Tab-separated table of C-alpha atoms in Angstrom:
chain	number	residue	atom	x	y	z
W	714	MET	CA	0.000	0.000	0.000
W	715	VAL	CA	2.932	2.326	0.748
W	716	PRO	CA	6.171	2.317	-1.329
W	717	ASP	CA	9.243	0.603	0.138
W	718	ALA	CA	11.213	3.881	-0.010
W	719	ILE	CA	9.179	5.263	2.915
W	720	PRO	CA	10.319	3.954	6.322
W	721	ARG	CA	7.844	1.614	8.003
W	722	PRO	CA	7.154	3.724	11.160
W	723	ILE	CA	6.433	6.827	9.071
W	724	ALA	CA	4.186	4.821	6.739
W	725	ARG	CA	2.308	3.403	9.724
W	726	ILE	CA	1.775	6.913	11.139
W	727	CYS	CA	0.588	8.230	7.759
W	728	VAL	CA	-1.863	5.370	7.281
W	729	THR	CA	-3.155	5.905	10.831
W	730	VAL	CA	-3.653	9.640	10.205
W	731	VAL	CA	-5.488	8.989	6.930
W	732	GLY	CA	-7.680	6.349	8.600
W	733	ALA	CA	-8.476	8.659	11.511
W	734	ALA	CA	-9.344	11.487	9.117
W	735	PHE	CA	-11.698	9.205	7.191
W	736	ALA	CA	-13.306	7.932	10.406
W	737	LEU	CA	-13.788	11.505	11.636
W	738	PHE	CA	-15.344	12.505	8.304
W	739	ALA	CA	-17.728	9.525	8.415
W	740	LEU	CA	-18.698	10.248	12.032
W	741	LYS	CA	-19.266	13.930	11.266
W	742	SER	CA	-21.436	13.079	8.270
W	743	PHE	CA	-23.479	10.588	10.278
W	744	LEU	CA	-24.021	12.990	13.187
W	745	SER	CA	-24.919	15.801	10.805
W	746	THR	CA	-27.536	13.611	9.132
W	747	VAL	CA	-28.987	12.488	12.470
W	748	PHE	CA	-29.239	16.031	13.842
W	749	PHE	CA	-30.791	17.285	10.597
W	750	ALA	CA	-33.411	14.519	10.718
W	751	LEU	CA	-34.191	15.281	14.377
W	752	ALA	CA	-34.501	18.999	13.643
W	753	MET	CA	-36.850	18.337	10.731
W	754	MET	CA	-39.000	16.020	12.852
W	755	GLY	CA	-39.206	18.729	15.520
W	756	VAL	CA	-40.196	21.413	13.013
W	757	ILE	CA	-42.817	19.153	11.443
W	758	TYR	CA	-44.183	18.191	14.876
W	759	PHE	CA	-44.503	21.788	16.051
W	760	GLY	CA	-46.049	22.774	12.726
W	761	PHE	CA	-48.577	19.967	13.064
W	762	ILE	CA	-49.428	21.061	16.622
W	763	ALA	CA	-49.741	24.709	15.554
W	764	LEU	CA	-52.043	23.886	12.645
W	765	ASN	CA	-54.280	21.509	14.639
W	766	LYS	CA	-54.851	23.444	17.847
W	767	ASP	CA	-58.596	23.691	17.241
W	768	ASP	CA	-59.099	19.903	16.908
W	769	GLY	CA	-59.178	19.349	20.677
W	770	PRO	CA	-62.249	18.312	22.648
W	771	LYS	CA	-65.184	20.670	22.181
W	772	GLY	CA	-67.196	22.250	24.963
W	773	GLY	CA	-66.405	24.551	27.840
W	774	GLY	CA	-67.009	22.105	30.676
W	775	GLY	CA	-63.371	21.491	31.511
W	776	ASN	CA	-63.981	21.528	35.270
W	777	ALA	CA	-66.786	18.976	35.095
W	778	SER	CA	-64.409	16.162	34.169
W	779	VAL	CA	-62.064	17.162	37.008
W	780	ASP	CA	-64.977	17.245	39.452
W	781	ASP	CA	-66.144	13.838	38.227
W	782	SER	CA	-62.657	12.425	38.722
W	783	LEU	CA	-62.441	13.843	42.243
W	784	GLU	CA	-65.856	12.468	43.132
W	785	GLU	CA	-64.905	9.035	41.832
W	786	ALA	CA	-61.679	9.131	43.857
W	787	ARG	CA	-63.654	10.045	46.998
W	788	ARG	CA	-66.015	7.111	46.447
W	789	ILE	CA	-63.106	4.734	46.065
W	790	MET	CA	-61.466	6.078	49.236
W	791	GLU	CA	-64.732	5.684	51.170
W	792	LYS	CA	-65.032	2.135	49.923
W	793	TYR	CA	-61.662	1.136	51.421
W	794	LYS	CA	-61.987	2.983	54.782
């Protein structure tokens, strides 16, 4: 892979440096792709949430469900007293 005119220790160092540079490039490319995909998923998610805010449950009785839950919890507690 390396000519015989180059001493073996220097050739080994050069091959190691080239291999490390390639590994660093591959790692950087992989991480860049992963972070780009995560960022795009986040943007799409927040866009979806922003565009579908009005699709929630209809009606203004938000406290009724909380009151029902509290009443049910009280009944269960009374049952086990």
